[in-house]
XYZ file of C-alpha atoms in Angstrom:
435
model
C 11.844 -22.882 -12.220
C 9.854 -25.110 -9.922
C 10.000 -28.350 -7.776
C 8.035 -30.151 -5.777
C 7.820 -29.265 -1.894
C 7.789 -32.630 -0.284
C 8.966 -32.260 3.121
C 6.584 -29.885 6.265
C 8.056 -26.429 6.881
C 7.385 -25.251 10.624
C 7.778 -21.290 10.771
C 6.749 -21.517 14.577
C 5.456 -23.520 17.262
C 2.218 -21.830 16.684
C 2.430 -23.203 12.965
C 2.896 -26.649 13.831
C 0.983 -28.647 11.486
C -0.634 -25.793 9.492
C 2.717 -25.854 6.681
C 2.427 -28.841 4.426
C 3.404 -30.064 0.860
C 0.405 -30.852 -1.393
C 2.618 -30.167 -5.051
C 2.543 -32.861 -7.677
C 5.229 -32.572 -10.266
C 2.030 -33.762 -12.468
C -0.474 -31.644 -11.657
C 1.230 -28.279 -10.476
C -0.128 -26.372 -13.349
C -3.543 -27.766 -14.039
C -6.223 -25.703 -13.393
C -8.638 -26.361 -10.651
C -12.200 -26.270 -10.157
C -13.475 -22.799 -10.571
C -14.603 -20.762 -7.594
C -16.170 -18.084 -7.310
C -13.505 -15.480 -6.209
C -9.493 -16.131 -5.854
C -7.466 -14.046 -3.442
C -3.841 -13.379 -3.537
C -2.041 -12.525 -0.614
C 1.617 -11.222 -1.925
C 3.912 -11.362 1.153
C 7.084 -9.761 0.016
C 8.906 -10.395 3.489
C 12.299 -10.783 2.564
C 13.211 -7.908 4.621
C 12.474 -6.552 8.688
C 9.525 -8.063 8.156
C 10.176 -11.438 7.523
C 10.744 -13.307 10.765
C 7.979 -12.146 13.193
C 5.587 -10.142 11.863
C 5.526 -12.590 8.573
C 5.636 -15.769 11.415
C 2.717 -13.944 13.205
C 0.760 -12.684 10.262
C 0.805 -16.543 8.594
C -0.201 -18.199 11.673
C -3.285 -15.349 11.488
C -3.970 -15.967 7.995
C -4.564 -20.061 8.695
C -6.704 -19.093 11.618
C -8.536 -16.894 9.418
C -9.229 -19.619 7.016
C -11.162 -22.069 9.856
C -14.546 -20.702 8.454
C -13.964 -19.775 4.923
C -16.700 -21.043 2.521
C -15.391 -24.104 -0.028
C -16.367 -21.714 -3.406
C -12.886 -19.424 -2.903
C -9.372 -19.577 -2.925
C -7.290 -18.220 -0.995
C -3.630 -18.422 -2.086
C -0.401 -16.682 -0.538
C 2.801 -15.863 -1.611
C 5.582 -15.701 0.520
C 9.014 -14.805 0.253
C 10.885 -14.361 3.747
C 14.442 -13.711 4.921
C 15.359 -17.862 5.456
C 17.929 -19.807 3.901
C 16.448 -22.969 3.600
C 12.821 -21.690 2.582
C 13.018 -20.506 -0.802
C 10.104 -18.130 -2.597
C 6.048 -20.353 -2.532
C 3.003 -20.335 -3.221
C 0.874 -21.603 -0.788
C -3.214 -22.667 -0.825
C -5.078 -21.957 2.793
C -7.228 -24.663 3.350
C -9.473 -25.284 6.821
C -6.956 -27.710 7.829
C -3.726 -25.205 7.323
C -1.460 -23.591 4.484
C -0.460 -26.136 1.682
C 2.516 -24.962 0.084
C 1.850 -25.862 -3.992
C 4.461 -23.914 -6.091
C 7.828 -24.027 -4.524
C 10.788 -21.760 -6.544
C 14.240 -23.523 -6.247
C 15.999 -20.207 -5.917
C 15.557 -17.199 -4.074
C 14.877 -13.994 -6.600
C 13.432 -10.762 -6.357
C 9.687 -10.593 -5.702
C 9.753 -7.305 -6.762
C 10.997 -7.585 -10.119
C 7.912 -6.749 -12.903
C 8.316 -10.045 -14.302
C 8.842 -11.891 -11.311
C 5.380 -10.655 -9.953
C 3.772 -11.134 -13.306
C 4.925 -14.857 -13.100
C 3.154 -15.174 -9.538
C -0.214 -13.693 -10.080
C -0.361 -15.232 -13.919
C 0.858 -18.424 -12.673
C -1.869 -18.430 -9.336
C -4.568 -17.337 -11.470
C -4.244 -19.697 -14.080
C -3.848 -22.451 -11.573
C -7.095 -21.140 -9.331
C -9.576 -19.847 -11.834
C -12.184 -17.881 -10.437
C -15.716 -15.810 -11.295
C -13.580 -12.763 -9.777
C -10.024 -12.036 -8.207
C -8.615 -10.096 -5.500
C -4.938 -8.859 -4.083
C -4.003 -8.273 -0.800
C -0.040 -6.260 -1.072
C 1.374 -7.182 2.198
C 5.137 -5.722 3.069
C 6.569 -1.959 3.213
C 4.764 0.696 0.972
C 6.024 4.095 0.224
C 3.011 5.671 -2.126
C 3.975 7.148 -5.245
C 7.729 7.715 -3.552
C 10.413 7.281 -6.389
C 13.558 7.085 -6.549
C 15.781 5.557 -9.272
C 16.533 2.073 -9.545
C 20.580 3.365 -9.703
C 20.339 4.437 -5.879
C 18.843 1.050 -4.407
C 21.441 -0.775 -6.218
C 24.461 1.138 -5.024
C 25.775 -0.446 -1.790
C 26.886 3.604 -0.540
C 22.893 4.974 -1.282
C 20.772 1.895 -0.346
C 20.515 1.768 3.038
C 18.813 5.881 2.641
C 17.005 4.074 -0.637
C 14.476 1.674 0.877
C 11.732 4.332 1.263
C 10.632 3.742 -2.268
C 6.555 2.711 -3.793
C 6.138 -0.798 -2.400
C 8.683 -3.489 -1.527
C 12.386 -3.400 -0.226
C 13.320 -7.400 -1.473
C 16.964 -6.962 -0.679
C 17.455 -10.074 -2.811
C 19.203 -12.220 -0.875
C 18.556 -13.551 3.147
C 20.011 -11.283 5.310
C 17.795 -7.995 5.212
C 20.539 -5.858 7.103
C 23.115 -6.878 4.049
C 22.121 -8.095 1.403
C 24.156 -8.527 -1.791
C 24.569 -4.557 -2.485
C 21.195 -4.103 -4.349
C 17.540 -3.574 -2.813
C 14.899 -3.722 -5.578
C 11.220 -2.330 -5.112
C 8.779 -1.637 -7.680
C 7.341 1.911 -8.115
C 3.417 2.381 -9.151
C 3.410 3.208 -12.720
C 5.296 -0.205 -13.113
C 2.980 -2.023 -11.073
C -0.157 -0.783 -12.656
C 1.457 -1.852 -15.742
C 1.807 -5.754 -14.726
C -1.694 -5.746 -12.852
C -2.955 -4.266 -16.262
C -2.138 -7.746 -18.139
C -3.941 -10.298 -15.818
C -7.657 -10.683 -14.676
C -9.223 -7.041 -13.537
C -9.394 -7.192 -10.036
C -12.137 -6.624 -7.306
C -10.008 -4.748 -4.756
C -6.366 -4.168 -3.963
C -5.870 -4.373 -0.114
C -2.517 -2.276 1.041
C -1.528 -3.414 4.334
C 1.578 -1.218 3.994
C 2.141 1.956 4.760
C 1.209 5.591 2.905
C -0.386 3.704 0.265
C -3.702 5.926 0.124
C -2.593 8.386 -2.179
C -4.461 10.272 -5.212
C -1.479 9.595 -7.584
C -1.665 5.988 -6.389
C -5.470 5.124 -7.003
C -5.546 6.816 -9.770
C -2.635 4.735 -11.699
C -4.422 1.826 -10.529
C -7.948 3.043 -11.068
C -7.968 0.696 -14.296
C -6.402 -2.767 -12.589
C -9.521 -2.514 -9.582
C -12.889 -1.463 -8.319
C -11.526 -0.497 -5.005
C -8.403 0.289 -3.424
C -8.212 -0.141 0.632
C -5.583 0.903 2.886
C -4.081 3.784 4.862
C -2.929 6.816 3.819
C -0.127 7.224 6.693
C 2.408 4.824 8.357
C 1.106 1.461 9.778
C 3.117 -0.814 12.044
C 5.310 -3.679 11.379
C 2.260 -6.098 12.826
C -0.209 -4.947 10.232
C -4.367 -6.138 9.855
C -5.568 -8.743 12.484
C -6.031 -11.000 9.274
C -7.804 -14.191 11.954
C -10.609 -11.574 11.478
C -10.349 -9.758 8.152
C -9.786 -13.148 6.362
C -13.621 -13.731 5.738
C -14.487 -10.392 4.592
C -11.241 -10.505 2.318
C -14.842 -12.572 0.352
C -17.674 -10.306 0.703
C -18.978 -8.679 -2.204
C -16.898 -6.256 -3.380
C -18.761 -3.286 -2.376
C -18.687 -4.546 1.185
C -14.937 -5.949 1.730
C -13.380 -1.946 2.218
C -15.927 -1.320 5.144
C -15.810 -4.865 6.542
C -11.795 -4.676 6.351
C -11.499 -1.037 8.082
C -14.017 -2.102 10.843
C -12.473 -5.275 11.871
C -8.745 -4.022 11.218
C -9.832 -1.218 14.155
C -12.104 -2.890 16.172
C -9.580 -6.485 16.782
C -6.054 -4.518 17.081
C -4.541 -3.227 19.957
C -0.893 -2.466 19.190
C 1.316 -2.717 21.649
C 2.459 0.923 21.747
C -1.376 2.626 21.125
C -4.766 1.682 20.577
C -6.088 0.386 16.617
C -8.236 3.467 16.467
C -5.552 5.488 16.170
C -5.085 4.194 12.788
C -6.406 6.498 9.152
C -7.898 3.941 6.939
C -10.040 4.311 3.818
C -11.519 3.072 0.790
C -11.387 4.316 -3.011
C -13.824 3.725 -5.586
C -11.844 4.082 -8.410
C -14.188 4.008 -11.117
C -14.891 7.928 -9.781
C -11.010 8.758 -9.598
C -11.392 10.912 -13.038
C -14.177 13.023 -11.592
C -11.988 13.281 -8.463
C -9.476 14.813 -10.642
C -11.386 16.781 -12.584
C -13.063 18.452 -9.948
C -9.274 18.556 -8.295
C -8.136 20.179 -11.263
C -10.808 22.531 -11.440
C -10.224 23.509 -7.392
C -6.337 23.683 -7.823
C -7.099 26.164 -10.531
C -8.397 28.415 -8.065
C -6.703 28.101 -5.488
C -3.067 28.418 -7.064
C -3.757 31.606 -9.000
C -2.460 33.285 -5.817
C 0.343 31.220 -5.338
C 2.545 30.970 -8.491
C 6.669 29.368 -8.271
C 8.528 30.076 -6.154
C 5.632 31.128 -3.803
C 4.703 28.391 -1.755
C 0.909 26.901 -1.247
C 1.222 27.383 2.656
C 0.376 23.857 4.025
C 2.352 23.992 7.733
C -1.429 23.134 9.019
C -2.620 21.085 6.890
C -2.882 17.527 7.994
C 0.032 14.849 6.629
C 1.113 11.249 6.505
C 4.640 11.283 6.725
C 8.011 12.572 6.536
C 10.675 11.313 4.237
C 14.255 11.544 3.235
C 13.442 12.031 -0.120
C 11.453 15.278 0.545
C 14.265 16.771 2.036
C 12.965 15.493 5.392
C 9.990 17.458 4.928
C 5.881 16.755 5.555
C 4.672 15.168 2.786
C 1.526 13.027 1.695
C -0.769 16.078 2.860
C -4.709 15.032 3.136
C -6.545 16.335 0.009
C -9.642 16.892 1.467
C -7.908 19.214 4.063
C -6.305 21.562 1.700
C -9.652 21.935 -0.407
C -11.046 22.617 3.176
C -8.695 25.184 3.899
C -8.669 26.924 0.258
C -11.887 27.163 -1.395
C -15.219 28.786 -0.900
C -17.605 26.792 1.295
C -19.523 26.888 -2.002
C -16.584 25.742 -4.045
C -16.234 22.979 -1.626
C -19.546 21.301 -1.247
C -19.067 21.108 -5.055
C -15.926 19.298 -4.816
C -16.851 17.707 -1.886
C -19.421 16.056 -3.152
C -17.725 14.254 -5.930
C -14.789 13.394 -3.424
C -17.071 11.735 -1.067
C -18.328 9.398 -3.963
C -15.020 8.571 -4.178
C -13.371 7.665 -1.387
C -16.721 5.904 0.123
C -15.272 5.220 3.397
C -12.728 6.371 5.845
C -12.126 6.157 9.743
C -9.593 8.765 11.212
C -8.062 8.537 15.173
C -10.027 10.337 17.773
C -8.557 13.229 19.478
C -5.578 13.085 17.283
C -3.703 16.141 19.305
C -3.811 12.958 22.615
C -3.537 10.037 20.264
C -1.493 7.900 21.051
C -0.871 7.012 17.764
C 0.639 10.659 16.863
C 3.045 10.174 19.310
C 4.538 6.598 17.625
C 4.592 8.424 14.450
C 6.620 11.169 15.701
C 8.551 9.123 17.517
C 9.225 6.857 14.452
C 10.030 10.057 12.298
C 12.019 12.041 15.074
C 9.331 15.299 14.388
C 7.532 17.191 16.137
C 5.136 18.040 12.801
C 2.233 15.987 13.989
C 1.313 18.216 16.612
C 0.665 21.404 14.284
C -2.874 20.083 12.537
C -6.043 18.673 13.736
C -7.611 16.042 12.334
C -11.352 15.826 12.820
C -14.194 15.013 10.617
C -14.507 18.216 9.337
C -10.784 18.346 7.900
C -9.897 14.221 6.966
C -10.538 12.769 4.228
C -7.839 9.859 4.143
C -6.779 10.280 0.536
C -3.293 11.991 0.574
C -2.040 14.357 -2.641
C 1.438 15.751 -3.291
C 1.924 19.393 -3.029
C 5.432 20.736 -4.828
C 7.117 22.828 -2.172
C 10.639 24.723 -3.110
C 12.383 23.046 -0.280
C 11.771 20.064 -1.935
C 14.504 20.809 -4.437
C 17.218 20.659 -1.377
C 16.630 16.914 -1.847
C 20.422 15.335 -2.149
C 21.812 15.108 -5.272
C 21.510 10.920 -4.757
C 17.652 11.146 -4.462
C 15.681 12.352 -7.442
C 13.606 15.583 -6.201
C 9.659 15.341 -5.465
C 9.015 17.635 -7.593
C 10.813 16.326 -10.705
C 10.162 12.581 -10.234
C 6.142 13.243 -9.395
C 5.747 14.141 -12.857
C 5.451 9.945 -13.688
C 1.810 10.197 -12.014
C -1.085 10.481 -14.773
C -2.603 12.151 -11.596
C 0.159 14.977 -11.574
C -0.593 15.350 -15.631
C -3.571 16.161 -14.912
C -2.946 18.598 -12.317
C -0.147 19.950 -14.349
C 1.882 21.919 -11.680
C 3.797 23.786 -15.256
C 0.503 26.005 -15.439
C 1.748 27.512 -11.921
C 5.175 27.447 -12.524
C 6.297 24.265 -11.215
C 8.698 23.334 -13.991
């Protein structure tokens, strides 16, 4: 499945240099020495992404990597929209990014045994005390929609909203070949579930900070970082996150979250307009018990088809496959909104333990960043909530809503296909109604 790289790829001026071949066709699979923790940067770029922001976002990486200690790896994979450059795996050294497994055909990187291949093969090949992902690419949250509308040339192009992805399998992301493939949560907890346990899963994609999502990864990783909402195309400043992507693991979700605000300045509003957070997910069954306990309470008054009203309640997003509705609304806020102050100390409490640390935009009814995301989603929506420390909490939950069920007959409706979450078991929306 492999050969031997033996020639220098140059993505861009600024990666003169920093691109060269150290594979042996002897020693490609041999272990080496063991370090003490082995990041994995999966770049799945073969998409919009994968000429400038993956050019820019490489180049970062390598800079990144100037001052990294000699006991870790870090290792990327990288599979971009380019003829000639098929699917690698790359080692970042001081010196640059040595490309050391190179794939002789392009394929889908989001195929379950594709990525089980990578991170089996990359772990194997860099053994370590502990290991660590970074998800780099488009993210969607617990969004799904069946595999039968991505790969149907008429649906696709209103399919790519979908858990985390969008390969469209060939070079061309506007194109194609007819058939996008992404890989939805429950299928991705399922191949992180057969390699090493992980430290922390870093999403730099978008809407990936959801309740269903941590907790169908809560057994793969100690800690889940990301952003519950949309995030632009240029993603973390990774020259400065690199070295805390090695920190202890208790201390890479604030480092990551501090740097990814305090060295971006996108070009259309400042990086503290960004929600960020971080889950402990060894507390994500308290989380939901307490969750379940609170939703209890608070739905007894609102039984199908009467709707939990939520027109106020902060949210991450709008999609087509919520009948171009809000969606992703901020747990914290609805407990906030619903319960006794009593009721929600109690549940606060445990919440806070979980998701140990999250950053929100100031003034959010002038930021700068509400207007790109209204801009991006053609709404007006983000203008109706405030988000302030009292109300955030940067861990997003799904709410079943009767206009969800006006969802085109191509998409599978919200309220049907959430019922794959463990998290949505436990909620179990049937007790209310919600069939």
């Amino acid at each position: 499945m492999s050969k031997t790289l033996r020639n220098i790829f140059l993505f861009s001026s600024l990666m003169l240099g920093m691109f060269t071949s150290c594979g042996d066709d002897n020693n490609e699979d041999v272990p080496d020495t063991k370090r003490n923790r082995t990041v994995l940067v999966f770049m799945c770029a073969e998409n919009n992404l994968g000429s400038n922001f993956f050019v820019s976002d490489s180049t970062e990486i390598v800079r990144g990597a100037a001052n990294l200690p000699a006991d870790v790896n870090l290792i990327v994979y990288a599979d971009r929209t380019s003829q000639s450059t098929k699917p690698f795996i790359a080692k970042v050294e001081k010196d640059g990014m040595h490309i050391m497994k190179q794939y002789d055909k392009d394929w889908y990187s989001t195929d379950k045994d594709a990525i089980s291949d990578i991170i089996n093969w990359t772990f194997t090949k860099y053994p370590a005390d502990s290991y660590a992902m970074t998800f780099w690419g488009h993210g969607n949250g617990w969004i799904m929609v069946p595999d039968k509308n991505t790969t149907n040339p008429s649906t696709k192009a209103n399919a790519k909203h979908k858990a985390y992805g969008w390969d469209t399998g060939k070079d061309n992301p506007d194109g194609g070949d007819g058939y996008d493939k992404y890989i939805n949560i429950p299928e991705l907890a399922n191949v992180l579930s057969k390699t090493h346990h992980l430290d922390y899963i870093f999403f730099d994609c978008c809407q990936m900070m959801c309740a269903e999502v941590a907790y169908e990864l809560r057994n793969v990783c100690d800690y889940i970082i990301g952003s519950p909402a949309e995030i632009p195309g240029c993603g973390a400043p990774y020259q400065y996150i690199v070295p805390d992507l090695f920190l202890t693991k208790e201390n890479v979700g604030k480092a990551i979250v501090d740097d990814y605000i305090k060295y971006t300045n996108f070009p259309s509003f400042p990086a503290d307009g960004l929600p960020l957070s971080v889950v402990k997910t060894s507390n994500m069954e308290n989380l939901l018990n307490a969750t379940q306990s609170a939703i209890d309470t608070v739905m007894v008054h609102y039984q199908y088809p009467h709707n939990l009203p939520v027109y106020d309640v902060i949210f991450y997003g709008i999609n087509v496959h919520s009948a171009s509705q809000p969606i992703y609304y901020d747990l914290r806020h609805i407990m906030r909104k619903y319960l006794s102050q009593n009721d929600f100390n109690t549940w606060d409490n445990t919440f806070q333990q979980t998701v140990v640390y999250s950053v929100h935009p100031r003034d959010w009814k002038e930021s700068r960043y509400a207007d790109w995301l209204s801009s991006q989603l053609n709404t007006s929506h983000f203008r109706q909530f405030k988000m302030n420390d009292e109300n955030y909490g940067g861990l997003s939950m799904f709410i079943p809503q009767t206009y969800y069920s006006n969802v085109e007959s191509t998409y599978l409706n919200p309220n049907v296909s959430i019922k794959a979450f463990q998290w949505n078991k436990g909620i179990d929306w049937t007790k209310f109604g919600w069939e």
